[in-house]
């Protein structure tokens, strides 16, 4: 077998690492824009889903612009400069509240659509890297559908074992996904604190019949 | 060995899944539907073929003491590239494959071919061996994806086949059981059974 000196091995590893690093950063820069666009379309798709509109990645932009209004608020950063940040979304007959939090392995997020009485009409959740079959179950329709009919008015909704399905503030937790469920709870509490009186702060004028017509 | 055999053998006598029994994990995970199965098959083929080619080109310059690390770096780079491209061009599929694309790195077929073939063969042969093994793995994935999507969800590539045939009206129901991972293993078992009964050389 051919013998290689230590110096050769170190140089070989270093040049391999350098080539690979250059290649990967070049590709990442080149594809970034496309990937971001896909991610934004997916977010719009999720938001539309909470009010019962099934969109594809291609038509999400168009449907979103037609049905949903983004409300921004001014936020000051550490240097005192103000910039706009998404506060909540408004559809013709209610609000869509963004949720952000941390699961066991990474960020989790979701959207809750509420009507003018702060009753939830639709929900979606997603995650970056929760365990498939356990924490990742929050991204299923089965989990999200439990939120329909719950309320965001007097106290935050909690995930718990053996939740009472008739209570508007309780939802079944994920079995085997306690840490993720805790993350969802913290996220729901934050959202409650921030958006508790949203229906009294922002005027809505619509009727149930009108809403049906627009979303079709 | 004839050049043509490099492509042909992985489909039959030397199939990575049914004979070498490698890459079973992803076989169970991504075959509930046809589309992710096909994308996974193509991704693995591209990764094995290119990794084989690159390692074979470098084979005389790679110091044997660090060869596994070098192989790993090459494979990881290719997998990251595949993942980035999927995210940019077929986002929904990349979402479905999620962690499994990353797991191509640990797919035994890839490292197995590099260590057993590419380190000791010429670039052209290695490329063909990679393509052969990738496709040999892919063909099993596609068979599984086809059977599982058709009987499990009643669709093919998302097209509602069973509904169009009008089978639901006469009382046909989808078999939810076949969507579960263990059924993929049973299907692999059936494929191995058929293959061995046709090809006696494979039986011990």
CSV table of C-alpha atoms in Angstrom, one decimal:
chain,number,residue,atom,x,y,z
A,1,UNK,CA,0.0,0.0,0.0
A,2,UNK,CA,1.2,3.5,-0.8
A,3,UNK,CA,2.4,5.5,2.2
A,4,UNK,CA,1.2,9.0,2.8
A,5,UNK,CA,3.0,11.5,5.1
A,6,UNK,CA,1.2,13.3,7.8
A,7,UNK,CA,1.8,16.6,6.1
A,8,UNK,CA,0.0,15.2,3.0
A,9,UNK,CA,-3.0,14.0,5.0
A,10,UNK,CA,-3.4,17.4,6.7
A,11,UNK,CA,-3.1,19.3,3.4
A,12,UNK,CA,-5.5,16.9,1.7
A,13,UNK,CA,-8.1,17.3,4.4
A,14,UNK,CA,-7.8,21.1,4.4
A,15,UNK,CA,-8.1,21.5,0.7
A,16,UNK,CA,-11.1,19.1,0.6
A,17,UNK,CA,-12.8,21.1,3.3
A,18,UNK,CA,-12.1,24.4,1.5
A,19,UNK,CA,-13.4,23.2,-1.8
A,20,UNK,CA,-16.6,21.7,-0.3
A,21,UNK,CA,-17.2,24.9,1.7
A,22,UNK,CA,-16.9,27.1,-1.3
A,23,UNK,CA,-19.1,24.9,-3.4
A,24,UNK,CA,-21.9,24.7,-0.7
A,25,UNK,CA,-21.9,28.4,0.0
A,26,UNK,CA,-22.1,29.2,-3.8
A,27,UNK,CA,-25.1,26.9,-4.3
A,28,UNK,CA,-26.8,28.2,-1.2
A,29,UNK,CA,-26.5,31.8,-2.4
A,30,UNK,CA,-27.7,30.9,-5.8
A,31,UNK,CA,-30.8,29.1,-4.6
A,32,UNK,CA,-31.7,31.2,-1.6
A,33,UNK,CA,-34.2,33.4,-3.4
A,34,UNK,CA,-36.2,30.5,-4.8
A,35,UNK,CA,-36.3,28.8,-1.4
A,36,UNK,CA,-37.5,31.8,0.4
A,37,UNK,CA,-40.2,32.3,-2.1
A,38,UNK,CA,-41.4,28.7,-1.5
A,39,UNK,CA,-41.3,29.2,2.2
A,40,UNK,CA,-43.4,32.4,2.0
A,41,UNK,CA,-45.9,30.6,-0.2
A,42,UNK,CA,-46.2,27.8,2.3
A,43,UNK,CA,-46.9,30.3,5.1
A,44,UNK,CA,-49.6,31.9,3.0
A,45,UNK,CA,-51.0,28.4,2.3
A,46,UNK,CA,-51.1,27.6,6.0
A,47,UNK,CA,-52.9,30.9,6.8
A,48,UNK,CA,-55.5,30.3,4.1
A,49,UNK,CA,-56.1,26.9,5.4
A,50,UNK,CA,-57.3,28.2,8.8
A,51,UNK,CA,-60.2,29.9,7.1
A,52,UNK,CA,-61.0,26.9,5.0
A,53,UNK,CA,-59.3,27.8,1.7
A,54,UNK,CA,-57.2,25.1,0.2
A,55,UNK,CA,-54.4,26.7,-1.8
A,56,UNK,CA,-51.5,25.2,-3.7
A,57,UNK,CA,-48.0,26.8,-3.6
A,58,UNK,CA,-48.7,28.3,-7.0
A,59,UNK,CA,-52.0,30.1,-6.3
A,60,UNK,CA,-51.3,30.9,-2.6
A,61,UNK,CA,-50.1,34.4,-3.4
A,62,UNK,CA,-53.2,35.3,-5.4
A,63,UNK,CA,-55.7,33.8,-2.9
A,64,UNK,CA,-53.9,35.4,0.0
A,65,UNK,CA,-54.0,38.9,-1.5
A,66,UNK,CA,-57.7,38.5,-2.3
A,67,UNK,CA,-58.8,37.2,1.1
A,68,UNK,CA,-56.4,38.4,3.7
A,69,UNK,CA,-55.2,41.7,5.0
A,70,UNK,CA,-52.0,41.9,6.9
A,71,UNK,CA,-51.9,44.2,9.9
A,72,UNK,CA,-48.6,45.5,11.0
A,73,UNK,CA,-47.4,47.2,14.1
A,74,UNK,CA,-44.3,49.4,14.7
A,75,UNK,CA,-41.6,47.8,16.7
A,76,UNK,CA,-38.5,49.5,18.1
A,77,UNK,CA,-35.2,47.6,17.8
A,78,UNK,CA,-32.2,47.9,20.2
A,79,UNK,CA,-30.9,51.0,18.4
A,80,UNK,CA,-34.2,52.8,18.7
A,81,UNK,CA,-35.1,52.4,15.0
A,82,UNK,CA,-38.6,51.5,14.3
A,83,UNK,CA,-39.6,48.9,11.7
A,84,UNK,CA,-42.9,47.2,10.9
A,85,UNK,CA,-43.6,43.7,12.2
A,86,UNK,CA,-46.6,41.5,11.4
A,87,UNK,CA,-49.1,41.9,14.2
A,88,UNK,CA,-52.0,39.8,13.0
A,89,UNK,CA,-54.0,39.0,9.9
A,90,UNK,CA,-57.5,40.0,9.2
A,91,UNK,CA,-60.0,38.2,7.0
A,92,UNK,CA,-63.4,39.5,6.1
A,93,UNK,CA,-65.1,38.2,9.3
A,94,UNK,CA,-62.4,37.8,11.9
A,95,UNK,CA,-58.7,37.6,12.7
A,96,UNK,CA,-55.9,35.2,12.2
A,97,UNK,CA,-53.5,35.2,15.1
A,98,UNK,CA,-49.9,34.1,14.5
A,99,UNK,CA,-48.4,31.8,17.1
A,100,UNK,CA,-44.7,31.3,17.7
A,101,UNK,CA,-42.9,29.2,20.2
A,102,UNK,CA,-40.4,26.5,20.9
A,103,UNK,CA,-40.9,22.8,20.9
A,104,UNK,CA,-38.5,20.1,22.1
A,105,UNK,CA,-36.0,20.2,19.2
A,106,UNK,CA,-36.7,23.5,17.5
A,107,UNK,CA,-39.2,26.2,16.7
A,108,UNK,CA,-42.9,25.5,16.4
A,109,UNK,CA,-45.5,27.9,15.0
A,110,UNK,CA,-49.1,28.0,14.0
A,111,UNK,CA,-52.1,30.2,13.1
A,112,UNK,CA,-55.5,30.5,14.7
A,113,UNK,CA,-58.4,31.9,12.9
A,114,UNK,CA,-61.0,33.4,15.2
A,115,UNK,CA,-64.4,35.1,14.4
A,116,UNK,CA,-65.7,38.3,15.9
A,117,UNK,CA,-66.5,36.6,19.2
A,118,UNK,CA,-63.0,35.2,19.5
A,119,UNK,CA,-64.2,31.6,18.9
A,120,UNK,CA,-61.7,29.6,16.9
A,121,UNK,CA,-62.9,28.6,13.4
A,122,UNK,CA,-59.7,27.1,12.2
A,123,UNK,CA,-56.2,26.2,13.3
A,124,UNK,CA,-52.9,25.0,11.8
A,125,UNK,CA,-49.6,24.1,13.5
A,126,UNK,CA,-46.2,23.3,12.1
A,127,UNK,CA,-42.8,22.5,13.4
A,128,UNK,CA,-39.2,22.4,12.3
A,129,UNK,CA,-37.9,19.1,13.7
A,130,UNK,CA,-40.2,17.5,16.3
A,131,UNK,CA,-40.1,13.7,16.7
A,132,UNK,CA,-42.2,12.0,14.0
A,133,UNK,CA,-45.1,10.2,15.5
A,134,UNK,CA,-44.8,12.1,18.8
A,135,UNK,CA,-44.3,15.8,18.9
A,136,UNK,CA,-44.7,16.1,15.2
A,137,UNK,CA,-48.3,15.1,15.6
A,138,UNK,CA,-49.1,18.8,16.2
A,139,UNK,CA,-48.9,19.3,12.4
A,140,UNK,CA,-51.7,16.9,11.7
A,141,UNK,CA,-55.3,18.0,10.9
A,142,UNK,CA,-56.5,15.7,13.7
A,143,UNK,CA,-54.7,17.8,16.3
A,144,UNK,CA,-55.6,21.1,14.7
A,145,UNK,CA,-59.3,20.3,14.3
A,146,UNK,CA,-59.6,19.9,18.1
A,147,UNK,CA,-59.2,23.7,18.4
A,148,UNK,CA,-62.3,24.5,16.3
A,149,UNK,CA,-65.0,25.9,18.6
A,150,UNK,CA,-62.6,26.7,21.5
A,151,UNK,CA,-62.4,30.3,22.7
A,152,UNK,CA,-59.7,32.9,23.1
A,153,UNK,CA,-61.6,35.2,25.4
A,154,UNK,CA,-61.4,34.7,29.2
A,155,UNK,CA,-58.4,32.5,29.7
A,156,UNK,CA,-55.8,30.8,27.5
A,157,UNK,CA,-56.5,27.4,26.0
A,158,UNK,CA,-54.4,24.6,27.6
A,159,UNK,CA,-53.4,21.2,26.3
A,160,UNK,CA,-53.9,18.6,29.0
A,161,UNK,CA,-54.3,14.9,29.4
A,162,UNK,CA,-58.0,13.7,29.4
A,163,UNK,CA,-59.2,17.2,28.4
A,164,UNK,CA,-62.9,17.8,28.7
A,165,UNK,CA,-64.1,18.1,25.1
A,166,UNK,CA,-67.1,20.3,26.1
A,167,UNK,CA,-64.8,22.9,27.7
A,168,UNK,CA,-63.9,25.8,25.4
A,169,UNK,CA,-60.5,26.1,27.0
A,170,UNK,CA,-59.1,22.6,26.9
A,171,UNK,CA,-57.6,20.4,24.2
A,172,UNK,CA,-56.1,16.9,24.4
A,173,UNK,CA,-52.3,17.0,24.7
A,174,UNK,CA,-50.1,14.9,22.5
A,175,UNK,CA,-49.4,11.5,24.1
A,176,UNK,CA,-45.6,10.9,24.2
A,177,UNK,CA,-45.0,14.5,23.2
A,178,UNK,CA,-45.1,16.3,26.6
A,179,UNK,CA,-42.3,18.7,25.8
A,180,UNK,CA,-43.9,19.7,22.5
A,181,UNK,CA,-47.3,20.1,24.3
A,182,UNK,CA,-45.7,22.3,26.9
A,183,UNK,CA,-44.3,24.4,24.0
A,184,UNK,CA,-47.7,24.7,22.5
A,185,UNK,CA,-49.1,25.7,25.9
A,186,UNK,CA,-46.6,28.5,26.3
A,187,UNK,CA,-47.3,29.7,22.7
A,188,UNK,CA,-51.0,29.7,23.4
A,189,UNK,CA,-50.6,31.7,26.6
A,190,UNK,CA,-48.4,34.3,24.9
A,191,UNK,CA,-50.9,34.7,22.1
A,192,UNK,CA,-53.7,35.0,24.7
A,193,UNK,CA,-51.9,37.8,26.5
A,194,UNK,CA,-51.2,39.7,23.4
A,195,UNK,CA,-54.5,39.2,21.5
A,196,UNK,CA,-57.1,38.8,24.3
A,197,UNK,CA,-59.2,41.8,23.4
A,198,UNK,CA,-58.5,41.9,19.8
A,199,UNK,CA,-62.2,41.9,18.8
A,200,UNK,CA,-62.8,45.0,21.0
A,201,UNK,CA,-59.7,46.8,19.7
A,202,UNK,CA,-60.4,46.3,16.0
A,203,UNK,CA,-63.7,46.9,14.3
A,204,UNK,CA,-65.2,44.2,12.1
A,205,UNK,CA,-68.3,44.5,10.0
A,206,UNK,CA,-69.6,41.4,8.5
A,207,UNK,CA,-72.2,38.7,8.8
A,208,UNK,CA,-71.9,35.0,8.6
A,209,UNK,CA,-73.6,34.9,5.2
A,210,UNK,CA,-71.2,37.4,3.7
A,211,UNK,CA,-68.2,35.4,4.8
A,212,UNK,CA,-69.3,32.2,3.2
A,213,UNK,CA,-69.8,34.0,-0.1
A,214,UNK,CA,-66.3,35.5,-0.1
A,215,UNK,CA,-64.4,32.4,0.7
A,216,UNK,CA,-66.0,30.3,-2.0
B,1,UNK,CA,-16.8,-8.2,-15.3
B,2,UNK,CA,-18.6,-6.9,-18.3
B,3,UNK,CA,-19.6,-3.2,-18.2
B,4,UNK,CA,-23.2,-4.0,-18.9
B,5,UNK,CA,-23.4,-6.3,-15.8
B,6,UNK,CA,-22.6,-3.4,-13.5
B,7,UNK,CA,-26.0,-1.9,-14.4
B,8,UNK,CA,-27.9,-5.1,-14.8
B,9,UNK,CA,-26.9,-7.1,-11.7
B,10,UNK,CA,-28.3,-4.7,-9.1
B,11,UNK,CA,-31.7,-5.3,-10.6
B,12,UNK,CA,-31.6,-8.9,-10.0
B,13,UNK,CA,-28.8,-11.1,-8.4
B,14,UNK,CA,-27.2,-8.3,-6.5
B,15,UNK,CA,-30.1,-6.0,-5.6
B,16,UNK,CA,-29.1,-3.7,-2.8
B,17,UNK,CA,-32.5,-4.1,-1.0
B,18,UNK,CA,-33.6,-7.7,-1.6
B,19,UNK,CA,-30.2,-9.4,-1.7
B,20,UNK,CA,-27.8,-7.2,0.2
B,21,UNK,CA,-30.6,-6.1,2.5
B,22,UNK,CA,-29.4,-2.5,2.7
B,23,UNK,CA,-31.4,0.7,2.8
B,24,UNK,CA,-34.4,-0.9,4.4
B,25,UNK,CA,-35.2,2.0,6.7
B,26,UNK,CA,-35.9,4.5,3.9
B,27,UNK,CA,-37.8,1.7,2.0
B,28,UNK,CA,-40.3,1.7,4.9
B,29,UNK,CA,-40.4,5.4,5.4
B,30,UNK,CA,-40.9,7.0,2.0
B,31,UNK,CA,-43.0,4.5,0.1
B,32,UNK,CA,-46.5,5.3,1.4
B,33,UNK,CA,-47.0,7.2,-1.9
B,34,UNK,CA,-45.5,6.9,-5.3
B,35,UNK,CA,-44.2,10.5,-5.7
B,36,UNK,CA,-41.9,10.7,-2.7
B,37,UNK,CA,-40.7,7.1,-3.6
B,38,UNK,CA,-39.7,8.2,-7.1
B,39,UNK,CA,-38.0,11.4,-5.9
B,40,UNK,CA,-36.1,9.4,-3.2
B,41,UNK,CA,-35.1,6.8,-5.7
B,42,UNK,CA,-33.7,9.5,-8.1
B,43,UNK,CA,-32.0,11.4,-5.3
B,44,UNK,CA,-30.2,8.2,-4.0
B,45,UNK,CA,-29.2,7.3,-7.6
B,46,UNK,CA,-27.7,10.7,-8.2
B,47,UNK,CA,-25.9,10.7,-4.9
B,48,UNK,CA,-24.5,7.1,-5.2
B,49,UNK,CA,-23.5,7.6,-8.8
B,50,UNK,CA,-21.7,10.9,-8.3
B,51,UNK,CA,-20.1,9.8,-5.0
B,52,UNK,CA,-18.8,6.7,-6.6
B,53,UNK,CA,-17.4,8.7,-9.5
B,54,UNK,CA,-15.7,11.3,-7.3
B,55,UNK,CA,-14.3,8.8,-4.9
B,56,UNK,CA,-13.1,6.7,-7.8
B,57,UNK,CA,-11.3,9.7,-9.3
B,58,UNK,CA,-9.7,10.5,-6.0
B,59,UNK,CA,-9.0,6.9,-5.0
B,60,UNK,CA,-5.2,7.1,-5.5
B,61,UNK,CA,-4.8,10.3,-3.7
B,62,UNK,CA,-7.0,9.5,-0.7
B,63,UNK,CA,-4.8,8.4,2.3
B,64,UNK,CA,-6.3,5.1,3.5
B,65,UNK,CA,-6.2,6.2,7.1
B,66,UNK,CA,-8.7,9.0,6.5
B,67,UNK,CA,-10.7,7.4,3.7
B,68,UNK,CA,-13.9,6.9,5.6
B,69,UNK,CA,-14.0,10.6,6.6
B,70,UNK,CA,-13.3,11.6,3.0
B,71,UNK,CA,-16.1,9.4,1.8
B,72,UNK,CA,-18.4,10.9,4.4
B,73,UNK,CA,-17.6,14.5,3.4
B,74,UNK,CA,-18.2,13.7,-0.3
B,75,UNK,CA,-21.5,12.0,0.4
B,76,UNK,CA,-22.7,14.8,2.8
B,77,UNK,CA,-21.8,17.5,0.3
B,78,UNK,CA,-23.8,15.7,-2.4
B,79,UNK,CA,-26.8,15.2,-0.1
B,80,UNK,CA,-26.8,18.8,1.0
B,81,UNK,CA,-26.8,19.8,-2.7
B,82,UNK,CA,-29.7,17.5,-3.5
B,83,UNK,CA,-31.6,18.8,-0.5
B,84,UNK,CA,-31.0,22.5,-1.5
B,85,UNK,CA,-32.2,21.7,-5.1
B,86,UNK,CA,-35.3,19.9,-3.9
B,87,UNK,CA,-36.2,22.8,-1.6
B,88,UNK,CA,-35.8,25.2,-4.4
B,89,UNK,CA,-37.7,23.3,-7.2
B,90,UNK,CA,-40.0,20.8,-5.6
B,91,UNK,CA,-40.7,22.3,-2.2
B,92,UNK,CA,-43.7,20.1,-1.2
B,93,UNK,CA,-41.8,16.9,-2.0
B,94,UNK,CA,-38.8,18.1,0.0
B,95,UNK,CA,-41.2,18.8,2.9
B,96,UNK,CA,-42.6,15.3,2.7
B,97,UNK,CA,-39.2,13.7,2.5
B,98,UNK,CA,-38.0,16.0,5.3
B,99,UNK,CA,-35.4,14.1,7.4
B,100,UNK,CA,-35.1,11.2,5.0
B,101,UNK,CA,-33.1,13.3,2.5
B,102,UNK,CA,-30.5,13.9,5.2
B,103,UNK,CA,-30.6,10.2,6.0
B,104,UNK,CA,-29.3,9.4,2.5
B,105,UNK,CA,-25.9,10.1,4.1
B,106,UNK,CA,-26.4,7.2,6.4
B,107,UNK,CA,-28.0,5.0,3.8
B,108,UNK,CA,-25.7,1.9,3.9
B,109,UNK,CA,-25.9,1.5,0.1
B,110,UNK,CA,-24.0,4.7,-0.5
B,111,UNK,CA,-21.1,4.1,1.9
B,112,UNK,CA,-21.2,0.4,1.0
B,113,UNK,CA,-20.6,1.0,-2.7
B,114,UNK,CA,-17.9,3.6,-2.0
B,115,UNK,CA,-15.9,1.3,0.2
B,116,UNK,CA,-16.5,-2.0,-1.7
B,117,UNK,CA,-16.4,-0.7,-5.2
B,118,UNK,CA,-15.3,2.9,-5.9
B,119,UNK,CA,-12.1,2.7,-3.9
B,120,UNK,CA,-10.8,-0.1,-6.1
B,121,UNK,CA,-12.3,0.5,-9.5
B,122,UNK,CA,-11.9,2.9,-12.4
B,123,UNK,CA,-14.2,6.0,-12.6
B,124,UNK,CA,-16.4,4.8,-15.5
B,125,UNK,CA,-17.1,1.5,-13.9
B,126,UNK,CA,-17.8,3.1,-10.6
B,127,UNK,CA,-20.2,5.6,-12.1
B,128,UNK,CA,-22.1,2.7,-13.8
B,129,UNK,CA,-22.1,0.7,-10.6
B,130,UNK,CA,-23.5,3.7,-8.7
B,131,UNK,CA,-26.2,4.2,-11.3
B,132,UNK,CA,-27.0,0.4,-11.2
B,133,UNK,CA,-27.2,0.2,-7.5
B,134,UNK,CA,-29.2,3.4,-7.2
B,135,UNK,CA,-31.7,2.2,-9.7
B,136,UNK,CA,-31.8,-1.3,-8.2
B,137,UNK,CA,-32.8,0.3,-4.9
B,138,UNK,CA,-35.2,2.7,-6.7
B,139,UNK,CA,-37.1,-0.1,-8.5
B,140,UNK,CA,-38.0,-1.7,-5.2
B,141,UNK,CA,-39.0,1.7,-3.8
B,142,UNK,CA,-41.2,2.4,-6.8
B,143,UNK,CA,-42.9,-1.1,-6.6
B,144,UNK,CA,-43.6,-0.5,-2.9
B,145,UNK,CA,-44.8,3.0,-3.5
B,146,UNK,CA,-47.1,1.9,-6.4
B,147,UNK,CA,-48.7,-1.0,-4.4
B,148,UNK,CA,-49.0,1.0,-1.2
B,149,UNK,CA,-50.5,4.1,-2.7
B,150,UNK,CA,-52.9,2.2,-5.0
B,151,UNK,CA,-54.3,-0.1,-2.3
B,152,UNK,CA,-53.8,2.2,0.7
B,153,UNK,CA,-55.1,5.5,-0.6
B,154,UNK,CA,-56.8,4.5,-3.9
B,155,UNK,CA,-54.7,7.0,-5.8
B,156,UNK,CA,-51.6,6.9,-8.1
B,157,UNK,CA,-49.4,10.0,-8.2
B,158,UNK,CA,-52.3,11.7,-6.5
B,159,UNK,CA,-54.8,10.7,-9.3
B,160,UNK,CA,-57.9,9.0,-7.8
B,161,UNK,CA,-57.7,5.7,-9.8
B,162,UNK,CA,-60.1,3.7,-7.6
B,163,UNK,CA,-62.7,6.5,-7.6
B,164,UNK,CA,-62.6,6.8,-11.4
B,165,UNK,CA,-63.0,3.1,-11.8
B,166,UNK,CA,-66.2,3.4,-9.7
B,167,UNK,CA,-65.1,0.8,-7.2
B,168,UNK,CA,-66.2,2.7,-4.1
B,169,UNK,CA,-69.8,2.6,-5.4
B,170,UNK,CA,-69.8,-1.2,-5.3
B,171,UNK,CA,-68.5,-1.4,-1.8
B,172,UNK,CA,-64.7,-1.3,-2.2
B,173,UNK,CA,-62.7,0.3,0.6
B,174,UNK,CA,-59.1,1.4,0.9
B,175,UNK,CA,-56.8,-0.8,3.0
B,176,UNK,CA,-55.6,1.6,5.7
B,177,UNK,CA,-53.3,-1.1,7.0
B,178,UNK,CA,-51.0,-1.0,4.0
B,179,UNK,CA,-50.1,2.6,4.7
B,180,UNK,CA,-48.3,1.5,7.9
B,181,UNK,CA,-44.6,0.9,7.8
B,182,UNK,CA,-44.7,-2.8,8.7
B,183,UNK,CA,-46.7,-3.6,5.6
B,184,UNK,CA,-43.8,-2.2,3.5
B,185,UNK,CA,-41.6,-4.8,5.2
B,186,UNK,CA,-44.1,-7.6,4.4
B,187,UNK,CA,-44.2,-6.4,0.8
B,188,UNK,CA,-40.3,-6.5,0.6
B,189,UNK,CA,-40.6,-10.0,2.0
B,190,UNK,CA,-43.0,-11.0,-0.8
B,191,UNK,CA,-40.6,-9.5,-3.4
B,192,UNK,CA,-37.7,-11.4,-1.9
B,193,UNK,CA,-39.8,-14.6,-1.9
B,194,UNK,CA,-40.7,-14.2,-5.6
B,195,UNK,CA,-37.2,-13.3,-6.6
B,196,UNK,CA,-35.7,-16.4,-4.8
B,197,UNK,CA,-38.2,-18.8,-6.1
B,198,UNK,CA,-37.3,-17.7,-9.7
B,199,UNK,CA,-33.6,-17.6,-9.0
B,200,UNK,CA,-32.3,-20.6,-7.2
B,201,UNK,CA,-28.7,-19.3,-7.0
B,202,UNK,CA,-29.8,-16.9,-4.3
B,203,UNK,CA,-30.9,-19.6,-1.8
B,204,UNK,CA,-28.4,-20.7,0.7
